[in-house]
PDB file of C-alpha atoms in Angstrom:
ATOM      1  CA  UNK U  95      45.016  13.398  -3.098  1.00  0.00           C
ATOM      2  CA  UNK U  96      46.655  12.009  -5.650  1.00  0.00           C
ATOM      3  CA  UNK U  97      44.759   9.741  -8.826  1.00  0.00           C
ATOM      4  CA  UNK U  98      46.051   6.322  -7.839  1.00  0.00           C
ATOM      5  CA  UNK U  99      45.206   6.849  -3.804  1.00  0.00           C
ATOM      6  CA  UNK U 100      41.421   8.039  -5.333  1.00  0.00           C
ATOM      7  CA  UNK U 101      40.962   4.841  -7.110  1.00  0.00           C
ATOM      8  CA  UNK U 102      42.413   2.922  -4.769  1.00  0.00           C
ATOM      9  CA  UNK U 103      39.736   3.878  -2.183  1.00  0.00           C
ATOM     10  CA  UNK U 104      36.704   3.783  -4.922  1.00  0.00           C
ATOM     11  CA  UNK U 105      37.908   0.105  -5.444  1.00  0.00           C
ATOM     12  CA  UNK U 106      37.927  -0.855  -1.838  1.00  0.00           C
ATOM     13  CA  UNK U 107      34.478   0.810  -1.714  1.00  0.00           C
ATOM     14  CA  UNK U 108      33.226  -0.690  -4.423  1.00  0.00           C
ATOM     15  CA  UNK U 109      34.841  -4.723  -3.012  1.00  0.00           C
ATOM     16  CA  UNK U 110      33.349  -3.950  -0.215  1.00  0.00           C
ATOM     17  CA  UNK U 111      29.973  -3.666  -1.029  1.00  0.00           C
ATOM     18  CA  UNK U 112      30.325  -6.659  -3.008  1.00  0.00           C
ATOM     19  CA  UNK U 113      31.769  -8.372  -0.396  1.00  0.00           C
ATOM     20  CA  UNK U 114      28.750  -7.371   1.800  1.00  0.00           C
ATOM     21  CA  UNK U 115      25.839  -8.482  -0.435  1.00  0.00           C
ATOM     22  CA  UNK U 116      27.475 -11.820  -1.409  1.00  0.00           C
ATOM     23  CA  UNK U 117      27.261 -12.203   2.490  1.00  0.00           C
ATOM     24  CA  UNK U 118      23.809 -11.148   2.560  1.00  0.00           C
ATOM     25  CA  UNK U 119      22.864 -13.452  -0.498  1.00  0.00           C
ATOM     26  CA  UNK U 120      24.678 -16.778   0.882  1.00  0.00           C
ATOM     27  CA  UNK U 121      22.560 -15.882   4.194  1.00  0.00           C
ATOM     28  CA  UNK U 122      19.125 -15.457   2.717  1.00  0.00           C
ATOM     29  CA  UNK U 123      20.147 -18.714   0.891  1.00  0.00           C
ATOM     30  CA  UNK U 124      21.271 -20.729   3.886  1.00  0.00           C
ATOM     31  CA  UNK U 125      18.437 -19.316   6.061  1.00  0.00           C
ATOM     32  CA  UNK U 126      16.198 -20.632   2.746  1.00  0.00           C
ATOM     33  CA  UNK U 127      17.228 -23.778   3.156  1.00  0.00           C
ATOM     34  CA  UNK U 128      17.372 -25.026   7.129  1.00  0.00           C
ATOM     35  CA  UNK U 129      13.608 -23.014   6.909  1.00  0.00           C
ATOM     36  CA  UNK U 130      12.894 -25.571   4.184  1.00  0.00           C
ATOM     37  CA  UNK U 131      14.093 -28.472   6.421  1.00  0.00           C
ATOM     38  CA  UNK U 132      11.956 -27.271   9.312  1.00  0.00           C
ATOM     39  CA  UNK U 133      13.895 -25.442  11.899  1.00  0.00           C
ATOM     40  CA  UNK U 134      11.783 -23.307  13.326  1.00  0.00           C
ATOM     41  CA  UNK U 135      14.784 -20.477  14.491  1.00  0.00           C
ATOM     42  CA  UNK U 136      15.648 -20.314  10.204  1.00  0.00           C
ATOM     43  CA  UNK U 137      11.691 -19.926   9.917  1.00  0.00           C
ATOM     44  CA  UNK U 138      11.407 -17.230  12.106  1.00  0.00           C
ATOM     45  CA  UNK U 139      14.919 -15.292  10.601  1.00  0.00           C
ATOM     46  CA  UNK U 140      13.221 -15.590   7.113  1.00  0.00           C
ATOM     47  CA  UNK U 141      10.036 -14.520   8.140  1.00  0.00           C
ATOM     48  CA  UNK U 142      11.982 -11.503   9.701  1.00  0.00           C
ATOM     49  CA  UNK U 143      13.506 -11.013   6.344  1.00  0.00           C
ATOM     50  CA  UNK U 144      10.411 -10.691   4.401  1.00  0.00           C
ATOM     51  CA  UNK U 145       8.993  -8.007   7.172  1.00  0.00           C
ATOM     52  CA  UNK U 146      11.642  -6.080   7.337  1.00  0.00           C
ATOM     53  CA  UNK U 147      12.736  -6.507   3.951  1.00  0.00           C
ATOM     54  CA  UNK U 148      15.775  -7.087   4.886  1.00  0.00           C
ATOM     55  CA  UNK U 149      18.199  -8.936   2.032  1.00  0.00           C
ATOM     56  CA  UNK U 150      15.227  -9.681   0.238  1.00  0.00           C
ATOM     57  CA  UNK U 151      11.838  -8.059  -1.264  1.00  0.00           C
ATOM     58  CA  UNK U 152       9.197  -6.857   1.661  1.00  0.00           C
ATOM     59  CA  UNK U 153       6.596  -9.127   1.319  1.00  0.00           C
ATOM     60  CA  UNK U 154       4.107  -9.374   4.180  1.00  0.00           C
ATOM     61  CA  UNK U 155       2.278 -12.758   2.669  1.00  0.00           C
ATOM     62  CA  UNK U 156       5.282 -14.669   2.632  1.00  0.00           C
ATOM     63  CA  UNK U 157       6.778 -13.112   6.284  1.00  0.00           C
ATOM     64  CA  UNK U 158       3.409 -14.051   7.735  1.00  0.00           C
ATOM     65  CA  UNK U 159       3.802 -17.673   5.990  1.00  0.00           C
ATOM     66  CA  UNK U 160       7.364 -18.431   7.809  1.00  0.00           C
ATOM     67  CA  UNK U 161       6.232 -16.802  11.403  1.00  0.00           C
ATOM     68  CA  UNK U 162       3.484 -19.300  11.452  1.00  0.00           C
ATOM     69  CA  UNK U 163       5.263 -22.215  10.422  1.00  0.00           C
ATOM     70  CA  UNK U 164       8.000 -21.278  13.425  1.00  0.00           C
ATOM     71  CA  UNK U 165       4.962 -20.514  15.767  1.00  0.00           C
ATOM     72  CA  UNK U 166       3.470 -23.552  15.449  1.00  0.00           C
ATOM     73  CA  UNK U 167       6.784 -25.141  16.322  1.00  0.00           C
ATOM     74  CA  UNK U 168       6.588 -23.062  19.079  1.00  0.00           C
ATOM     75  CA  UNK U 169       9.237 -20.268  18.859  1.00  0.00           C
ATOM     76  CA  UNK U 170       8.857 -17.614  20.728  1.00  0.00           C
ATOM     77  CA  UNK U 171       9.720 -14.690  18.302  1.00  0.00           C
ATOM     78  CA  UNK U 172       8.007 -15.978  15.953  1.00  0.00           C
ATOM     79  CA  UNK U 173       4.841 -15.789  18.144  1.00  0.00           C
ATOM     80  CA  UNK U 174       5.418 -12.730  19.061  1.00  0.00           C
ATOM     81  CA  UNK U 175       5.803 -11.121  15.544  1.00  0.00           C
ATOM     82  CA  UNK U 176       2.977 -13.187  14.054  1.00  0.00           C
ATOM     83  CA  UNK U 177       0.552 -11.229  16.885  1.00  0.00           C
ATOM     84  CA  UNK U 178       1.923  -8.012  15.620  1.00  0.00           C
ATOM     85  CA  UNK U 179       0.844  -9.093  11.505  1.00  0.00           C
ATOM     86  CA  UNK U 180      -2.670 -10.081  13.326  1.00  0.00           C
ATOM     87  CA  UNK U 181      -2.672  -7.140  15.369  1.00  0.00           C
ATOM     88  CA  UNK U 182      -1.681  -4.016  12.282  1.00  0.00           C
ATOM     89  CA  UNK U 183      -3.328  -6.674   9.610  1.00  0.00           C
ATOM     90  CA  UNK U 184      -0.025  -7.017   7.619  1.00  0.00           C
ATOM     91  CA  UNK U 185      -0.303 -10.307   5.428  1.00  0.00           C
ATOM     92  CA  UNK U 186      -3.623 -11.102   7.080  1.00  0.00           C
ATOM     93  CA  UNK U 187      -6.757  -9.830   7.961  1.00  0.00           C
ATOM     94  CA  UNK U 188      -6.699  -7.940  11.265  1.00  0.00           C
ATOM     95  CA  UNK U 189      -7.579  -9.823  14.443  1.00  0.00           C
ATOM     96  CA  UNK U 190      -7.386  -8.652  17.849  1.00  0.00           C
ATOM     97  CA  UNK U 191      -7.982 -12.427  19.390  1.00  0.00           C
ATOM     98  CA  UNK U 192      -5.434 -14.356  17.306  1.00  0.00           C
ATOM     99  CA  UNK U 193      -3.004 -11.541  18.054  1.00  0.00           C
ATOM    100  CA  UNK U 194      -3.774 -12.320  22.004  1.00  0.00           C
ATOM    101  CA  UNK U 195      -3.486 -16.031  21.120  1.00  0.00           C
ATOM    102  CA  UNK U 196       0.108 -15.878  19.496  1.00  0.00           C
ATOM    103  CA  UNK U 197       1.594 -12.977  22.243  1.00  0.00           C
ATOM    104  CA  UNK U 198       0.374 -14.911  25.436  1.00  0.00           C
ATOM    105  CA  UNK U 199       2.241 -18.188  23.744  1.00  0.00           C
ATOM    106  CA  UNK U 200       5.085 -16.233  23.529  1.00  0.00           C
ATOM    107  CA  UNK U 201       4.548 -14.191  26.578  1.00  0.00           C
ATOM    108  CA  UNK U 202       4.435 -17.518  28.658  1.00  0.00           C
ATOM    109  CA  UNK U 203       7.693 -18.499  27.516  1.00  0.00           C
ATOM    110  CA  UNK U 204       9.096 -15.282  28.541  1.00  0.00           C
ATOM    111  CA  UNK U 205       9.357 -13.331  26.105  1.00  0.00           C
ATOM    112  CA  UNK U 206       9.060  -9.501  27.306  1.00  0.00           C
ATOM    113  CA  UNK U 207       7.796  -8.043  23.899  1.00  0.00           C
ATOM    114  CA  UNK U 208       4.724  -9.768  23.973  1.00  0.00           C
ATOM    115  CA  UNK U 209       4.085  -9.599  27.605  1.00  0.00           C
ATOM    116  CA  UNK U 210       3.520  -6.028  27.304  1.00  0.00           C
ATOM    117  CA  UNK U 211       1.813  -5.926  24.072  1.00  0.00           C
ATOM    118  CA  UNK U 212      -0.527  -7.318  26.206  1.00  0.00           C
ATOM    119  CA  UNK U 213      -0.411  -5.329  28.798  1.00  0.00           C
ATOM    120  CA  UNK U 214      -1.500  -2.957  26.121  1.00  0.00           C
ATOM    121  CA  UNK U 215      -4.245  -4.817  25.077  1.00  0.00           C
ATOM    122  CA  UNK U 216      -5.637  -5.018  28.720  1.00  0.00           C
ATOM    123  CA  UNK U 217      -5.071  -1.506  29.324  1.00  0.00           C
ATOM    124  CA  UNK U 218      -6.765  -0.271  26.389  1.00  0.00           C
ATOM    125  CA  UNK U 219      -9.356  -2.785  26.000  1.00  0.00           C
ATOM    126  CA  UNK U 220      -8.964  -4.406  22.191  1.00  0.00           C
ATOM    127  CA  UNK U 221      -9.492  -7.883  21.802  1.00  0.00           C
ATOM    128  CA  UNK U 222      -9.958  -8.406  25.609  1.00  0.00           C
ATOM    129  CA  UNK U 223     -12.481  -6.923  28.080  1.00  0.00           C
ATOM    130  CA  UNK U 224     -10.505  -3.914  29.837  1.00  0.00           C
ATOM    131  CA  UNK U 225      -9.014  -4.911  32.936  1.00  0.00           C
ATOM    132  CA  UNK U 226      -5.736  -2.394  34.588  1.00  0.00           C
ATOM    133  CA  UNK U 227      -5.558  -5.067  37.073  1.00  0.00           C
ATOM    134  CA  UNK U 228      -4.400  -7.771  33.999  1.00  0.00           C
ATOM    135  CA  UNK U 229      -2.331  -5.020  32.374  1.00  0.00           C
ATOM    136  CA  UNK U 230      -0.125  -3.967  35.442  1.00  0.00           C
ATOM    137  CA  UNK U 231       0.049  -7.971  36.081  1.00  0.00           C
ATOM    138  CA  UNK U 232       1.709  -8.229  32.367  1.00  0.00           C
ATOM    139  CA  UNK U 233       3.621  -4.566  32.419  1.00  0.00           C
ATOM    140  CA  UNK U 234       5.729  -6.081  35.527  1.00  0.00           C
ATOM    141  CA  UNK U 235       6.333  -9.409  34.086  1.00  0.00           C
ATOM    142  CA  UNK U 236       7.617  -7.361  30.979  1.00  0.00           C
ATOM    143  CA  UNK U 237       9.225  -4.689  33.470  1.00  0.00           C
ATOM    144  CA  UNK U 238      10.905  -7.364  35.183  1.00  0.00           C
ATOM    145  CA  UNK U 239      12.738  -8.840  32.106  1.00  0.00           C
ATOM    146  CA  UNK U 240      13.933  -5.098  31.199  1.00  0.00           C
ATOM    147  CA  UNK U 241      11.446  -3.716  28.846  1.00  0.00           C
ATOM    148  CA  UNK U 242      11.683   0.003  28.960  1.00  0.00           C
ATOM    149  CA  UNK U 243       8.277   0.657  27.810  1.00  0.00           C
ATOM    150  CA  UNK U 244       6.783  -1.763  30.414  1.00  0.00           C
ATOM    151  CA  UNK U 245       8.803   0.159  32.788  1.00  0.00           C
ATOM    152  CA  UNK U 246       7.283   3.461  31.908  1.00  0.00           C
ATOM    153  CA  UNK U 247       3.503   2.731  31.623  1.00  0.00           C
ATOM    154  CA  UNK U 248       4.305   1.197  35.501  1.00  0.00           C
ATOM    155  CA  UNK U 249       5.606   4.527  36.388  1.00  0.00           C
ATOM    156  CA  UNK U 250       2.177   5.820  34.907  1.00  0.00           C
ATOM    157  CA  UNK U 251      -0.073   3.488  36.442  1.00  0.00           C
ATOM    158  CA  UNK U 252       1.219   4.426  40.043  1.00  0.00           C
ATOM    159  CA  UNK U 253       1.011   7.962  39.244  1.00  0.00           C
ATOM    160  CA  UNK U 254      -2.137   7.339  37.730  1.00  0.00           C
ATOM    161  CA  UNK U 255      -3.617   4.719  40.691  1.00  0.00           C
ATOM    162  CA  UNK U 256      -4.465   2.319  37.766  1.00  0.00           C
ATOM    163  CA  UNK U 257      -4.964  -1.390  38.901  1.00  0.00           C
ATOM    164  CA  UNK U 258      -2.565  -0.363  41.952  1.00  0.00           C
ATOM    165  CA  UNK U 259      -2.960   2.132  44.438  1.00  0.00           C
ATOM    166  CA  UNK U 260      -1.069   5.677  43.759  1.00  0.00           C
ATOM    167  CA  UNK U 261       2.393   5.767  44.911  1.00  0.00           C
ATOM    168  CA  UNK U 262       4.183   8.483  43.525  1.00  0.00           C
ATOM    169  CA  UNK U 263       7.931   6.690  44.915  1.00  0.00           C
ATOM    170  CA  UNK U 264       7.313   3.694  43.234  1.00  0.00           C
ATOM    171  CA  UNK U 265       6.228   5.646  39.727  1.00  0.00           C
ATOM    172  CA  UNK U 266       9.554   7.496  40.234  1.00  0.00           C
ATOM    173  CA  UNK U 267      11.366   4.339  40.283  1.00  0.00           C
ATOM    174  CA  UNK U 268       9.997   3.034  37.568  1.00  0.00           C
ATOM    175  CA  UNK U 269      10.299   6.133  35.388  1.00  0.00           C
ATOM    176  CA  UNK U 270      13.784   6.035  36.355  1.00  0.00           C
ATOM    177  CA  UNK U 271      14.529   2.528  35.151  1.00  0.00           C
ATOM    178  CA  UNK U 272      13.200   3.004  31.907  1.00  0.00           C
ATOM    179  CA  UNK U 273      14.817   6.426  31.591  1.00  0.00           C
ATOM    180  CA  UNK U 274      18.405   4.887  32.493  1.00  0.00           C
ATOM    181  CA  UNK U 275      17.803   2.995  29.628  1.00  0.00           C
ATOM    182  CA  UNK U 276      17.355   5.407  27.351  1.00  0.00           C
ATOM    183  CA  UNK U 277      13.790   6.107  26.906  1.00  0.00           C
ATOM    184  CA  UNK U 278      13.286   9.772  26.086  1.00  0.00           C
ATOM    185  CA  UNK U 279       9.855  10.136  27.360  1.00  0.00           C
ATOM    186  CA  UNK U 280      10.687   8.768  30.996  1.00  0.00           C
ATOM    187  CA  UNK U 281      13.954  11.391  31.014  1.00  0.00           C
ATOM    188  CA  UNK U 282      11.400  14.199  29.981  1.00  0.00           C
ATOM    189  CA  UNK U 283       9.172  13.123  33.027  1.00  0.00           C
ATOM    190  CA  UNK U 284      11.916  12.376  35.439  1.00  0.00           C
ATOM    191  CA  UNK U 285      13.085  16.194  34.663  1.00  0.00           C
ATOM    192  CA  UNK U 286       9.493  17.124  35.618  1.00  0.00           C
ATOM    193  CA  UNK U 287       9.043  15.035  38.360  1.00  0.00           C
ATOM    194  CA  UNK U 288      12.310  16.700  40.001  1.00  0.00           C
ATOM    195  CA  UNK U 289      11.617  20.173  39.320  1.00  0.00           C
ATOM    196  CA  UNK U 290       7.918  19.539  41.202  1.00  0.00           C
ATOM    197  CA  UNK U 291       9.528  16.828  43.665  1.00  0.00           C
ATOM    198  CA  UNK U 292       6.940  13.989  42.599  1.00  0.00           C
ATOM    199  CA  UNK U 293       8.008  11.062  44.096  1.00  0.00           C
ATOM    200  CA  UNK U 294      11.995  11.944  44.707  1.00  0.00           C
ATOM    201  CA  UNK U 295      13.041  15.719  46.699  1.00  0.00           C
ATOM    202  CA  UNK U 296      12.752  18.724  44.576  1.00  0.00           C
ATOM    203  CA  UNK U 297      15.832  18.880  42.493  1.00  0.00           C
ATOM    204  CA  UNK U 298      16.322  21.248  39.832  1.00  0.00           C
ATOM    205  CA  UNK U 299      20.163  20.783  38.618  1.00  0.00           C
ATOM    206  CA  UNK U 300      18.692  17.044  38.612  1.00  0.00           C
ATOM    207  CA  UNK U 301      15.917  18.720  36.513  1.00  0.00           C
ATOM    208  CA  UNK U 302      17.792  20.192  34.196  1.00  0.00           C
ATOM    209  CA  UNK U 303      19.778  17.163  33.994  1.00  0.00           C
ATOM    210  CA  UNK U 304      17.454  14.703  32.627  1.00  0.00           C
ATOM    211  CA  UNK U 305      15.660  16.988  30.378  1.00  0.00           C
ATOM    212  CA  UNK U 306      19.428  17.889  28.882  1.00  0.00           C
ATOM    213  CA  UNK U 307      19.299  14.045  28.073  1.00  0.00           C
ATOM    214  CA  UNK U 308      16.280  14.149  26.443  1.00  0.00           C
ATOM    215  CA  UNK U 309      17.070  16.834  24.501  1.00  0.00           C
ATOM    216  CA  UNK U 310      20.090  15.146  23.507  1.00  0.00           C
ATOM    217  CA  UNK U 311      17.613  11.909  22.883  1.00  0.00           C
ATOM    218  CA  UNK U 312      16.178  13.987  20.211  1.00  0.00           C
ATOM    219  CA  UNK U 313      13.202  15.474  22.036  1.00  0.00           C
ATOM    220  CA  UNK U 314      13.008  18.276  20.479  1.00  0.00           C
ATOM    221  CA  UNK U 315      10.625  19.965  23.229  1.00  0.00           C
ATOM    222  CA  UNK U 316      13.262  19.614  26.003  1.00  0.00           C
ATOM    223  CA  UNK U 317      15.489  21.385  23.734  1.00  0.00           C
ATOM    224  CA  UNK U 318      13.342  24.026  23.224  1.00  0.00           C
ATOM    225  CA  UNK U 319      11.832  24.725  26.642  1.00  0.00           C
ATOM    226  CA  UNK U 320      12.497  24.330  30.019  1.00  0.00           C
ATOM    227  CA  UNK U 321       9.832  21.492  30.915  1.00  0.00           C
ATOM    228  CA  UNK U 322       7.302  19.725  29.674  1.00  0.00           C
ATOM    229  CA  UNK U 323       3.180  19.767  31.878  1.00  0.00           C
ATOM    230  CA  UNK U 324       2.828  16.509  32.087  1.00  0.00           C
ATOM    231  CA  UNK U 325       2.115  15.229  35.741  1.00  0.00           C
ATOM    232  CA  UNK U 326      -0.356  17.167  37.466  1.00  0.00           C
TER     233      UNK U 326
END
């Protein structure tokens, strides 16, 4: 390659990346300012900012700040990311109940994040008295709307006959929604479940199947073996 062509390309490089954080600095700035004038969506994007870090220092203090500001305007994401700070104590103390408060808020504007977060908390018991019963209720609503992770504690919980009765069909399906979607965890399962015929006919090019998409989903174990032990 000839001199000129190399710095040629090192200049487009180099305009490029100018280009890109002027266009990250103008929108921190803009997001700065509608935040500043109240709207709640610009509160919530700048509290995302200063989370993630994204554009901007990480600073948990002043992401928390701009989530609450949006959450008490009622936005949903914001909600739902302020429960998370409360819930892993990021730029406040930790606390299980105001983490509840926030994610049912947003939960009961439909947002499917929250609504299993808690599903979590009901299934495990923090911040709530344990209840499978209030957990499945919220993994469904959450399953419903999409959520992958919703649909794969389902699966569980009818495998498992917890807060529903065992029915290993419907605990296939489930698996199989969130595993179409991507999840690596419900392909490993789905590659057990049809190499033991759990829920679906015994299957085992259908086996090998799914757990070649896990494996290709980066688990590492699927790679590496023929199955994973995990139903029973």
């Amino acid at each position: 390659m000839k001199l000129k062509q190399i710095i040629y390309r090192v200049a487009i490089l180099a305009l490029s990346f100018v280009i890109s954080t002027l266009a990250i600095a103008v929108d921190f700035t803009t997001t700065v300012l509608l935040a500043e004038q109240g709207n709640p969506v610009a509160q919530a994007s700048l509290g995302k900012m200063y989370d993630d870090g994204d554009g901007v220092q990480n600073d948990y203090a002043k992401a928390f700040k701009w989530y609450e500001k949006a959450a008490f305007q009622g936005n949903p994401d914001a909600q739902y990311s302020l429960g998370l700070m409360y819930e892993n104590s990021r730029g406040i103390a930790q606390d299980y109940a105001k983490a509840i408060e926030f994610w049912r808020k947003s939960a009961n504007q439909g947002n499917a994040d929250a609504q299993f977060c808690l599903g979590l908390m009901y299934g495990n018991g923090r911040g709530v008295i344990k209840s499978y019963i209030k957990a499945y209720e919220w993994y469904k609503k959450a399953a419903d709307l999409g959520n992958r992770d919703a649909q794969l504690n389902l699966g569980t919980m009818h495998y498992e006959g917890q807060g529903v009765e065992k029915d290993y069909t419907k605990a296939f399906n489930w698996w199989q929604q969130a595993a179409n979607q991507g999840d690596k965890y419900a392909q490993v399962i789905l590659g057990e479940a049809y190499s033991k015929g759990i829920g679906v006919d015994q299957n085992h090019i259908k086996s090998r199947e799914w757990y070649d998409k896990a494996c290709s989903n980066e688990d590492q174990i699927s790679c590496d073996q023929n199955h994973y032990e995990i139903l029973d």
